Short mmCIF file of C-alpha atoms in Angstrom, two decimals:
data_model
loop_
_atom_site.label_atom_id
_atom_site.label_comp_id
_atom_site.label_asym_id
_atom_site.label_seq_id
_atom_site.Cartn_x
_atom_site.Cartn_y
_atom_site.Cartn_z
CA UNK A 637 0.00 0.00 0.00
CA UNK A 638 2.67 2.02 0.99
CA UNK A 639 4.72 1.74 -2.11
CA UNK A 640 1.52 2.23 -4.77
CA UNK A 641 0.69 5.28 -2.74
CA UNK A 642 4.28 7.26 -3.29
CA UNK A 643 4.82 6.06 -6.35
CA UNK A 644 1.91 5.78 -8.60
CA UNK A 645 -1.73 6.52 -6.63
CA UNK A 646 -1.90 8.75 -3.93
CA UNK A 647 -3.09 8.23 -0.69
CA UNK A 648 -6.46 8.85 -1.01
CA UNK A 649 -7.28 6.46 -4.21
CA UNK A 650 -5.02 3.86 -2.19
CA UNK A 651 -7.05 4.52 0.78
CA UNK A 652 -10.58 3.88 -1.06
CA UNK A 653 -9.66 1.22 -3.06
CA UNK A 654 -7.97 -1.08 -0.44
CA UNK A 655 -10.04 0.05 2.04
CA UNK A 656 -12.94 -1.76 -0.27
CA UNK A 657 -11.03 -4.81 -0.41
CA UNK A 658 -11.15 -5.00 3.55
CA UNK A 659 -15.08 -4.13 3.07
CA UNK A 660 -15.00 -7.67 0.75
CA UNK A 661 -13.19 -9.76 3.07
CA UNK A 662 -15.21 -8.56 6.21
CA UNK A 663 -18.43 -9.09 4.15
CA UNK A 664 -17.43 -12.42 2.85
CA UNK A 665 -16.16 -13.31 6.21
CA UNK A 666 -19.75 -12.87 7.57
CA UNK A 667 -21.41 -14.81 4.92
CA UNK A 668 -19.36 -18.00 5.41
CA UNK A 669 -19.70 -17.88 9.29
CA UNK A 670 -23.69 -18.76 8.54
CA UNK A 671 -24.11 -22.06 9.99
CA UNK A 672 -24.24 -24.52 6.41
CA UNK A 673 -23.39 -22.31 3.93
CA UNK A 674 -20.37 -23.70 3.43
CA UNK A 675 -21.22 -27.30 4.46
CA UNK A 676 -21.61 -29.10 7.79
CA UNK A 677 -18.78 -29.82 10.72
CA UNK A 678 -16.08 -31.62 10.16
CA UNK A 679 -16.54 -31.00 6.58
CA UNK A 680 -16.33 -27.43 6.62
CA UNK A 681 -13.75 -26.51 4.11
CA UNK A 682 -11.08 -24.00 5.39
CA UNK A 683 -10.58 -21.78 2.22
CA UNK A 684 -13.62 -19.65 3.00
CA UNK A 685 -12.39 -17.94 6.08
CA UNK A 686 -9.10 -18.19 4.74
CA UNK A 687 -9.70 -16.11 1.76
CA UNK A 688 -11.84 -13.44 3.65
CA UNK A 689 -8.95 -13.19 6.40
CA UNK A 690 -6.35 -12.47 3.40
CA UNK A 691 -8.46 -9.71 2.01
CA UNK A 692 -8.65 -8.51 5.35
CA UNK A 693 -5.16 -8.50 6.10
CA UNK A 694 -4.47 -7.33 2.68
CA UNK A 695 -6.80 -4.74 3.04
CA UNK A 696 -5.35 -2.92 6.21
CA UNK A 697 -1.50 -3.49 5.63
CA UNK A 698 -2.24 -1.51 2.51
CA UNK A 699 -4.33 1.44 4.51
CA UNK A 700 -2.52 1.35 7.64
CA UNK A 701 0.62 3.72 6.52
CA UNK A 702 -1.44 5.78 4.18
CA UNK A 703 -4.41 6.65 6.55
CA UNK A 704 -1.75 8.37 9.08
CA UNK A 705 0.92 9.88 6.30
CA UNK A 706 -2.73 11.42 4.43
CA UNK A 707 -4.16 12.82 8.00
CA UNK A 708 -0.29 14.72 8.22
CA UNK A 709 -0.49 15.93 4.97
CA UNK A 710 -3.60 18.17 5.77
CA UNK A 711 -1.17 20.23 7.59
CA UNK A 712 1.77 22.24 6.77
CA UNK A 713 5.06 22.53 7.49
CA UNK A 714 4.51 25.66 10.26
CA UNK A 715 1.62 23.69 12.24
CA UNK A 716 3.55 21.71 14.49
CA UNK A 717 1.25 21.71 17.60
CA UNK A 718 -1.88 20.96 14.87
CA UNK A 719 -0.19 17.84 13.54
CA UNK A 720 1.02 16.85 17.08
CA UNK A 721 -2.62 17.04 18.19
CA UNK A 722 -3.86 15.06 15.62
CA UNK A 723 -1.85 11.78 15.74
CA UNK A 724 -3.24 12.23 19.33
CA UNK A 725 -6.53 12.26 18.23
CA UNK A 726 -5.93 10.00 15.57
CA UNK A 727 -4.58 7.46 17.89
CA UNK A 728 -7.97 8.12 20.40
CA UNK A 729 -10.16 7.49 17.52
CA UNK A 730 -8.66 4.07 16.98
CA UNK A 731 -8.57 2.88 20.22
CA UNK A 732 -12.07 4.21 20.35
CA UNK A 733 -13.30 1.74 17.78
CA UNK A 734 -11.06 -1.05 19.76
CA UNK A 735 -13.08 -0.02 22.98
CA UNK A 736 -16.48 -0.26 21.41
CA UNK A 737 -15.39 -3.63 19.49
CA UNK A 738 -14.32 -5.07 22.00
CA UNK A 739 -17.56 -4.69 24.37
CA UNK A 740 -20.83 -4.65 21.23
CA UNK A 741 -18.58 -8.01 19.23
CA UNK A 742 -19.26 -10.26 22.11
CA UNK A 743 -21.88 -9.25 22.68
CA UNK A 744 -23.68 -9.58 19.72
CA UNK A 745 -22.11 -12.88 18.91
CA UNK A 746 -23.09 -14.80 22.58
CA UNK A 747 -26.61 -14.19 20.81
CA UNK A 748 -28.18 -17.66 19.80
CA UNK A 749 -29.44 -16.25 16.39
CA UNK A 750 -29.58 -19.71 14.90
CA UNK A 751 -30.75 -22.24 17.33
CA UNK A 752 -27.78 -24.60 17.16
CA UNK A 753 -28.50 -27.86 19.00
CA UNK A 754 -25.03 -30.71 18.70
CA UNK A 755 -24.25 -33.41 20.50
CA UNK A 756 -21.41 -31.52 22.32
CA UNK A 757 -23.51 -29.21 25.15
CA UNK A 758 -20.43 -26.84 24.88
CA UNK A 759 -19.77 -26.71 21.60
CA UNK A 760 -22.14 -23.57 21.00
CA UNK A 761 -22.58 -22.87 25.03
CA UNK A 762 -21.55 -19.45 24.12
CA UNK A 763 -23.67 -18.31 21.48
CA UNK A 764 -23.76 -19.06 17.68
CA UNK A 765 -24.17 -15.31 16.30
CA UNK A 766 -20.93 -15.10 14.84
CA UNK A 767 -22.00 -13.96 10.84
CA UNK A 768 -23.95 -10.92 12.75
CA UNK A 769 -21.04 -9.74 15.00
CA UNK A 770 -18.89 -9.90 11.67
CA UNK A 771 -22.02 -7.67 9.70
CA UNK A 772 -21.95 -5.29 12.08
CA UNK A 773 -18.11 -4.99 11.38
CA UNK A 774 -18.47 -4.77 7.56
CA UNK A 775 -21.52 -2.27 7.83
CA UNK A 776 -19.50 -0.16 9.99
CA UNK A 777 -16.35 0.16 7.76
CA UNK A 778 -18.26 0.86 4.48
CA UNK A 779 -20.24 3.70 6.30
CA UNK A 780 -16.66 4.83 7.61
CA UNK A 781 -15.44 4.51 3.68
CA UNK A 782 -18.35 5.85 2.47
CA UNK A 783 -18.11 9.38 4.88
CA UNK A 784 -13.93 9.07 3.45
CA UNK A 785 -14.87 9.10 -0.19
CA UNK A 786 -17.39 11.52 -0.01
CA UNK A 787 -15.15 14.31 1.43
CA UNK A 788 -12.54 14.19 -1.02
CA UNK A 789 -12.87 17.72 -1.96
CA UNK A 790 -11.85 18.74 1.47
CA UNK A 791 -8.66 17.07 1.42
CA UNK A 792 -5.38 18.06 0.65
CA UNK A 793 -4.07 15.29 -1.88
CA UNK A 794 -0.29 14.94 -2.38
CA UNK A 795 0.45 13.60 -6.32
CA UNK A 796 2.91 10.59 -6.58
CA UNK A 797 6.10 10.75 -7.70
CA UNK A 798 5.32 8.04 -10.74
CA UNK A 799 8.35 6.34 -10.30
CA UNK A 800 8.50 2.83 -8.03
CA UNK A 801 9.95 4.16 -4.98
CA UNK A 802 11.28 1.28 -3.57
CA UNK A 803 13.21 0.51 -6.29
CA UNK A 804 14.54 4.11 -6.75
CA UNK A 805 15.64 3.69 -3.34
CA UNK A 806 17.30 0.65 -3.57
CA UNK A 807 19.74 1.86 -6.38
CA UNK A 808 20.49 5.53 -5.20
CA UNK A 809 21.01 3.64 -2.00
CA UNK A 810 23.67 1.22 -3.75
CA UNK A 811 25.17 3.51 -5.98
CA UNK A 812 25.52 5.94 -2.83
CA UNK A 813 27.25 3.09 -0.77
CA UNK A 814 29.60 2.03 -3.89
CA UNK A 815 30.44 6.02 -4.53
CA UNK A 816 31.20 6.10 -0.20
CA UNK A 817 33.75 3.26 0.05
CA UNK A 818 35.63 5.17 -2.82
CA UNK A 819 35.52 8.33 -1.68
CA UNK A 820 33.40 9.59 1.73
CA UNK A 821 33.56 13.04 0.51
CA UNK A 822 32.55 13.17 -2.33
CA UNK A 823 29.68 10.45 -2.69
CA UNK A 824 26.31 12.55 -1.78
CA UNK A 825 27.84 14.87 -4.93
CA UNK A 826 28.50 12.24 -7.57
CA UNK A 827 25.01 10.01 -6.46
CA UNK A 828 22.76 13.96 -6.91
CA UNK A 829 24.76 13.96 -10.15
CA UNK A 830 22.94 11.24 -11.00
CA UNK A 831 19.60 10.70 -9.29
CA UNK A 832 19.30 14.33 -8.94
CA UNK A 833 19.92 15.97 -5.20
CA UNK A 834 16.12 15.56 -4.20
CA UNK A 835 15.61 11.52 -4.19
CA UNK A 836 19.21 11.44 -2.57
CA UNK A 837 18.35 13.94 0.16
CA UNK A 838 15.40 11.56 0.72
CA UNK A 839 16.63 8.46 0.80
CA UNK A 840 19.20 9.80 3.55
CA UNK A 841 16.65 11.17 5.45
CA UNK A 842 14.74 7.45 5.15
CA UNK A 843 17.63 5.81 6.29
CA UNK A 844 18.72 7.69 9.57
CA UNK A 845 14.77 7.45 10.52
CA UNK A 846 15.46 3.68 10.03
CA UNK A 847 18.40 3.29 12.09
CA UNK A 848 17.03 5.94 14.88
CA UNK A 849 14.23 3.66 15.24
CA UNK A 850 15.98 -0.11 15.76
CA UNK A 851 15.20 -0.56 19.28
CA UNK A 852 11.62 0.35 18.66
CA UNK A 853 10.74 -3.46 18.13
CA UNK A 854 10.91 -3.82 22.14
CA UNK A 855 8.81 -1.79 23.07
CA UNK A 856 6.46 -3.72 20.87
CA UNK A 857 7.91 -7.21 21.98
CA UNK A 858 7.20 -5.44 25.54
CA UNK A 859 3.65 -4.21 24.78
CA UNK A 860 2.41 -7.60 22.81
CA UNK A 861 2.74 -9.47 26.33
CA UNK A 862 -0.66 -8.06 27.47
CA UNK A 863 -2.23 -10.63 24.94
CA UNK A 864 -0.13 -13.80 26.41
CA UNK A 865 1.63 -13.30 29.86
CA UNK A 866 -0.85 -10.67 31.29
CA UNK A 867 -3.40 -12.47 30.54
CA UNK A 868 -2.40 -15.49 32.40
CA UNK A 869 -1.48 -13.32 35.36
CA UNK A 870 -5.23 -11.83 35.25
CA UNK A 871 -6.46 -15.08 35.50
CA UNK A 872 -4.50 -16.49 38.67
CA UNK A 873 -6.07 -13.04 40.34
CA UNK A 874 -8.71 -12.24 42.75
CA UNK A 875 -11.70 -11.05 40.30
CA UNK A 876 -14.17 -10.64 42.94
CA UNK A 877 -16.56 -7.19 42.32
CA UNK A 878 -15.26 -6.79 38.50
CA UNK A 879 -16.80 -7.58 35.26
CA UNK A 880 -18.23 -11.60 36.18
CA UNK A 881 -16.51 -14.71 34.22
CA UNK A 882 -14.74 -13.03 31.99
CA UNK A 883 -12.85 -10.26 33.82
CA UNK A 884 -9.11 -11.15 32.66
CA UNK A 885 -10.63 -10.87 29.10
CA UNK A 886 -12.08 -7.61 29.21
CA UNK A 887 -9.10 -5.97 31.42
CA UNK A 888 -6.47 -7.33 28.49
CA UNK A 889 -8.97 -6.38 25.61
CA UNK A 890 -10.80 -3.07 26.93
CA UNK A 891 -8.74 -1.40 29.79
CA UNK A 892 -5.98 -0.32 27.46
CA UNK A 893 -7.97 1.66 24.79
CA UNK A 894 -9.83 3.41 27.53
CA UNK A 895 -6.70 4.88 29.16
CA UNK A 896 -5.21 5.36 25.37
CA UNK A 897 -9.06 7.64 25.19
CA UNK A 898 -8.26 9.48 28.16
CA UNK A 899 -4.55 9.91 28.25
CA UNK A 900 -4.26 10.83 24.22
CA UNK A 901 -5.95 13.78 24.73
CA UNK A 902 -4.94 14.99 27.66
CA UNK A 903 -1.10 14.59 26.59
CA UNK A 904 -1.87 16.65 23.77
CA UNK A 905 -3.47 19.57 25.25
CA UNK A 906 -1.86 19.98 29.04
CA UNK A 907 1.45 17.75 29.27
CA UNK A 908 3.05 18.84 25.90
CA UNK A 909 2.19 22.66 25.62
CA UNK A 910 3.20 22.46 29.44
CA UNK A 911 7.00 20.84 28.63
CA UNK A 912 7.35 22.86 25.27
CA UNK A 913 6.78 25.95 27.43
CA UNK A 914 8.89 24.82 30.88
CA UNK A 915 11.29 22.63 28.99
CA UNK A 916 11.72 24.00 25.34
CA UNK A 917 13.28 21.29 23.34
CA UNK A 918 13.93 19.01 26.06
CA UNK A 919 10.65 16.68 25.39
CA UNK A 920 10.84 16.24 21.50
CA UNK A 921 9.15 13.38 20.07
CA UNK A 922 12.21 11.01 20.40
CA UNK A 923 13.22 12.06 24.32
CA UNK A 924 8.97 11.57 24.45
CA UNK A 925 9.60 7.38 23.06
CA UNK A 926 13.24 7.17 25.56
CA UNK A 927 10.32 7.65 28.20
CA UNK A 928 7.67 5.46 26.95
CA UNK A 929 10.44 2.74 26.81
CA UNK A 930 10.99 3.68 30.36
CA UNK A 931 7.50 3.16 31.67
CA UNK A 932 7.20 -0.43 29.38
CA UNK A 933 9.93 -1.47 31.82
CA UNK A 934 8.51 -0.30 34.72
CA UNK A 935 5.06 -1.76 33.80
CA UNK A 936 6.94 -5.05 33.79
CA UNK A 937 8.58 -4.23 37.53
CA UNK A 938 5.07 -4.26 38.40
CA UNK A 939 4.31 -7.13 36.64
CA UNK A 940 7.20 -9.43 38.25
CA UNK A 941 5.74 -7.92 41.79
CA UNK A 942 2.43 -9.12 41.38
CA UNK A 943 3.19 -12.47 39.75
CA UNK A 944 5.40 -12.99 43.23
CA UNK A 945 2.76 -11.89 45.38
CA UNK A 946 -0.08 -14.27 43.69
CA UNK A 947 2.50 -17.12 43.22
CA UNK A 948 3.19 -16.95 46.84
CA UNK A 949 -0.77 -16.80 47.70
CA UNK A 950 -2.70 -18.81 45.05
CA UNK A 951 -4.53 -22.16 46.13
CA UNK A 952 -5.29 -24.70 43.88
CA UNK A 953 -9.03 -24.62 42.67
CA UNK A 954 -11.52 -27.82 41.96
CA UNK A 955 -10.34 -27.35 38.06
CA UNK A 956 -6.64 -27.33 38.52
CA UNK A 957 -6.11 -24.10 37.87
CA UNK A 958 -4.49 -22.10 40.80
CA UNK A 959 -5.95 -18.87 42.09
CA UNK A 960 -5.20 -15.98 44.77
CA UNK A 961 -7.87 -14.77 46.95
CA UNK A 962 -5.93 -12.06 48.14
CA UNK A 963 -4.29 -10.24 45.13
CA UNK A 964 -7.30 -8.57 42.82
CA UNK A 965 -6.94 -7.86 39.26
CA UNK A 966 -7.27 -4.45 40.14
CA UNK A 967 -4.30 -3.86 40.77
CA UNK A 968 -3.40 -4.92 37.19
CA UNK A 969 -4.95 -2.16 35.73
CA UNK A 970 -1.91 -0.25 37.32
CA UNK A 971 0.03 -2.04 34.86
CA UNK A 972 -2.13 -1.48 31.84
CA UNK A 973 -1.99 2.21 33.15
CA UNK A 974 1.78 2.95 33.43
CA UNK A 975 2.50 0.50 29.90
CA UNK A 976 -0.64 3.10 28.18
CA UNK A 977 1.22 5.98 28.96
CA UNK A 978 4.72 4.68 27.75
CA UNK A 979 2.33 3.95 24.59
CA UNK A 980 0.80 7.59 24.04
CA UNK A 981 4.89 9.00 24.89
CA UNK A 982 6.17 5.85 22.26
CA UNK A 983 3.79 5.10 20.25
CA UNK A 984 2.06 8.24 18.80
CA UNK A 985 5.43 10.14 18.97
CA UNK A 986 6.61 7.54 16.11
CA UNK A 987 3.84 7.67 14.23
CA UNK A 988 4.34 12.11 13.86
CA UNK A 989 8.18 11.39 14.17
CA UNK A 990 8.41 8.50 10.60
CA UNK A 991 5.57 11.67 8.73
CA UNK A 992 8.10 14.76 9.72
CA UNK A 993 11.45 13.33 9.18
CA UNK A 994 11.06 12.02 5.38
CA UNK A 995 10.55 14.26 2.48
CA UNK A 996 6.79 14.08 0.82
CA UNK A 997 7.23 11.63 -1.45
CA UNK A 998 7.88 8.93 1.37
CA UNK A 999 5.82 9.62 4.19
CA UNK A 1000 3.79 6.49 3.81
CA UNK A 1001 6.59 4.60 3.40
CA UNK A 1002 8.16 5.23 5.94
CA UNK A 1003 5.17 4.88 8.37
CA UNK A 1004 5.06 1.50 6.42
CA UNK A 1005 8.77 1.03 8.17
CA UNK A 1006 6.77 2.00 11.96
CA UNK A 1007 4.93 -0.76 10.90
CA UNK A 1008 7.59 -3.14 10.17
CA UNK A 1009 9.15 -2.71 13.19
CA UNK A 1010 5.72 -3.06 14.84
CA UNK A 1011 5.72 -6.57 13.39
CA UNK A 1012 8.90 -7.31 14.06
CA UNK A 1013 7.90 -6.60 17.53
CA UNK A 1014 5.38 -8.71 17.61
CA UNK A 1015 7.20 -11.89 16.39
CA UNK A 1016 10.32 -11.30 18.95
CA UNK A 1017 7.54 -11.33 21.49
CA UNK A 1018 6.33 -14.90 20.29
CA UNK A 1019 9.77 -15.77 20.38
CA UNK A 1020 10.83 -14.73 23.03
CA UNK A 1021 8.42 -16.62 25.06
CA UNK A 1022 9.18 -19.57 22.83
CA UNK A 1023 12.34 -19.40 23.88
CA UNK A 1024 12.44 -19.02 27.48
CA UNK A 1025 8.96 -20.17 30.14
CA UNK A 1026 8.02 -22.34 27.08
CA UNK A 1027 11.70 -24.15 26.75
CA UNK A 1028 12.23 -23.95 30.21
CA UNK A 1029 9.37 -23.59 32.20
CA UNK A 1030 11.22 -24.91 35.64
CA UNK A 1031 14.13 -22.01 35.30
CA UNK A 1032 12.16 -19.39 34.10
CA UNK A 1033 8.76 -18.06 36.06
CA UNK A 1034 6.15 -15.53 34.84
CA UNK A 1035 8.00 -13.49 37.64
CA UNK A 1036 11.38 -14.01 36.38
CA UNK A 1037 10.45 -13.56 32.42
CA UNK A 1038 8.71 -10.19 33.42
CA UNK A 1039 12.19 -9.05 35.38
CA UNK A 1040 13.54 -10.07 31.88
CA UNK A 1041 11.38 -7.65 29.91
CA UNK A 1042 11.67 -5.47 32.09
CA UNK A 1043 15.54 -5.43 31.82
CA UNK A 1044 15.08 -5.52 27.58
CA UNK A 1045 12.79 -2.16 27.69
CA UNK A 1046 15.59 0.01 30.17
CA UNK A 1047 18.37 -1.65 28.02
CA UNK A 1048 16.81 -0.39 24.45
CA UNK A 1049 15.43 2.99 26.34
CA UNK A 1050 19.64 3.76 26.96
CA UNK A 1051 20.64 2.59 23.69
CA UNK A 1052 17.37 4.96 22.67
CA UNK A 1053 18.97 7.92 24.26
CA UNK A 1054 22.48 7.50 23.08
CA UNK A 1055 20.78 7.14 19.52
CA UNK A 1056 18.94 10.43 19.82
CA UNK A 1057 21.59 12.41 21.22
CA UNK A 1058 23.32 11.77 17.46
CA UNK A 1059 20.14 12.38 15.24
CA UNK A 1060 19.91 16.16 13.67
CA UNK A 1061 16.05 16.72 13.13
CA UNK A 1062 15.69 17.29 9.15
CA UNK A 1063 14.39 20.87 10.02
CA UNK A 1064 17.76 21.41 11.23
CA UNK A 1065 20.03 20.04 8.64
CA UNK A 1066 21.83 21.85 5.91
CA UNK A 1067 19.84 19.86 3.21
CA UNK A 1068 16.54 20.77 5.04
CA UNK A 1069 15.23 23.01 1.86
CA UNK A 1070 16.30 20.46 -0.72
#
């Protein structure tokens, strides 16, 4: 998505026309989750889902960097609080669809729409409204297409460059490595000779947000635990006085975009106008992520606390599972808290960071590299656990991998530092009118 959107559509026809393919994939996703249609259990074939979880997929890794790079280009260049405030607000609106997902979803789909009787009494104990819940979801995002198209002529649309960026990358970027190794000095001159001073400038600027940026992936390695290890804390915890059977659930899948509601804003209109004014130039957007990093790790401090206190407390229930009566999950919400606001410092500070620091025909590539490093996140985080309470469950306790974390986040928060100490904003660089 990325690449067809800087080099030959523009956001906004990228936006719309992948944006339709998700539509597709949601819609056929709901149509093949109606009990029968595509045959009876266990000889329901798998390439229905299959192919409507591709188009979704498909669908938002193509939107995903164009939707944020196209909200920053309504901007320009002298409206730095207005673009600041809007990957705030950008960021709230998500997490405000997560929030109400996560709560009307369930909901609708613990409905018995078709009267399901099997054999097995469990098999649709908790509702058979799946093809409904997944409706909703499709209606929903062609309404939110629909109100996108239809206010095109409000938007400010940045051309293409009509060249394959990617691929004009790649060359100035080898040509500009091969002219370096012969001679340091005079390399950026003989590579604009070439590719012309613009796509060189550009590609530089690319590649310092790149390496600025390598410890991002754990933060995200950090922040993908809530889904696996948190979880599994949550349940070993007091949940007396919450939300009934399913408390652990709704604390991992609804506490965080609440706070990320609350906490967006309110970083956006008190805490940054109050350390621009107090502080100027001493909370930038990367010194903002050094301190997100920080409060992953300290999230995890929390974490290992906890896990010590219920492992030293729990009592083995009827169902094998082992339980503290003392320690409520209340008191994990402190660690969804302190983790959401290293998110709003990390998180939406890369986002307006990987749209400033490139030149304008790369901004949604480059929050297509955010993204990569997101995902690269989230596969060290599978690994990670792979490779430590799941290889060695004796050595290493919840407690001990969350000390472990915990020790990751401070150690990439330093090398964070030391890494933004040495990065010149583009704004500030001799090449910054180019």
């Amino acid at each position: 998505g990325a690449a067809l959107s800087d080099s030959f559509l523009n956001k906004y026809v990228t936006i719309v026309s992948l944006s339709t393919v998700y539509v597709i994939g949601c819609v056929l996703l709901s149509v093949f989750a109606v009990p029968g249609y595509l045959g009876e259990p266990p000889g329901i074939p798998h390439w229905g889902p299959l192919l409507a979880i591709f188009l979704i997929a498909f669908g938002t890794g193509g939107i995903k960097p164009c939707v944020s790079a196209h909200g920053g280009d309504q901007f320009i260049e002298i409206q730095k609080q207005g673009i600041e405030k809007f990957y705030n607000y950008f960021y709230m609106a998500i997490n405000t669809g997560a929030c109400i997902s996560s709560f009307v979803s369930p909901l609708v789909q613990q409905n018995n729409c078709y009267g399901l009787v099997t054999s097995n009494p469990t098999l649709f104990s908790g509702g058979d409204c799946y093809s409904v819940a997944f409706a909703i979801c499709a209606g929903v995002m062609f309404l939110g297409l629909t109100v996108f198209a239809v206010g095109k002529r409000f938007y400010r649309v940045v051309p293409p460059s009509g060249k394959f960026m990617p691929w004009e990358l790649m060359k100035i970027g080898f040509v500009f490595a091969y002219k370096f190794l012969q001679n340091r000095s005079s390399a950026y001159d003989e590579t604009s000779k070439i590719y012309g001073e613009g796509l060189v400038v550009e590609m530089l600027d690319m590649a310092k947000v790149f390496a600025v940026l390598i410890p991002s992936p754990i933060f995200w390695m950090a922040f993908d635990q809530n889904g696996s290890t948190w979880q599994d804390l949550g349940d070993q915890m007091n949940t007396s006085h919450m939300f009934g059977t399913q408390t652990s659930e709704i604390v991992n899948n609804a506490v965080n975009p609440i706070f990320i509601i609350i906490l967006a804003p309110l970083f956006a209109n008190f805490v940054y106008p109050f350390m621009d004014k107090h502080f100027p130039g001493k909370f930038g957007l990367l010194q903002r992520m050094v301190v997100g990093m920080c409060l992953a790790g300290v999230s995890f401090l929390v974490g290992a606390g906890l896990q010590t206190k219920v492992d030293e407390t729990c009592e083995i229930q009827d169902d094998g599972s082992c339980i503290s009566s003392s320690i409520h999950i209340g008191w994990q919400v402190l660690m969804y808290f302190i983790i959401t606001m290293g998110e709003v410092l990390f998180s939406i500070s890369g986002l307006n960071f990987t749209y400033i620091e490139v030149g304008r025909r790369l901004k949604s590539s480059c929050a297509a590299i955010w993204l990569l490093y997101v995902s690269i996140g989230d596969a060290l985080a599978t690994a990670l656990l792979d490779g430590t309470m799941k290889a060695n469950p004796d050595y290493w306790t919840r407690a001990r991998f969350f000390y472990l974390v915990a020790g990751l986040c401070f150690a990439s928060a330093v090398l964070q530092f030391f890494l933004q100490l040495k990065y010149v904003p583009k704004a500030l660089r001799a090449t910054a009118a180019v």
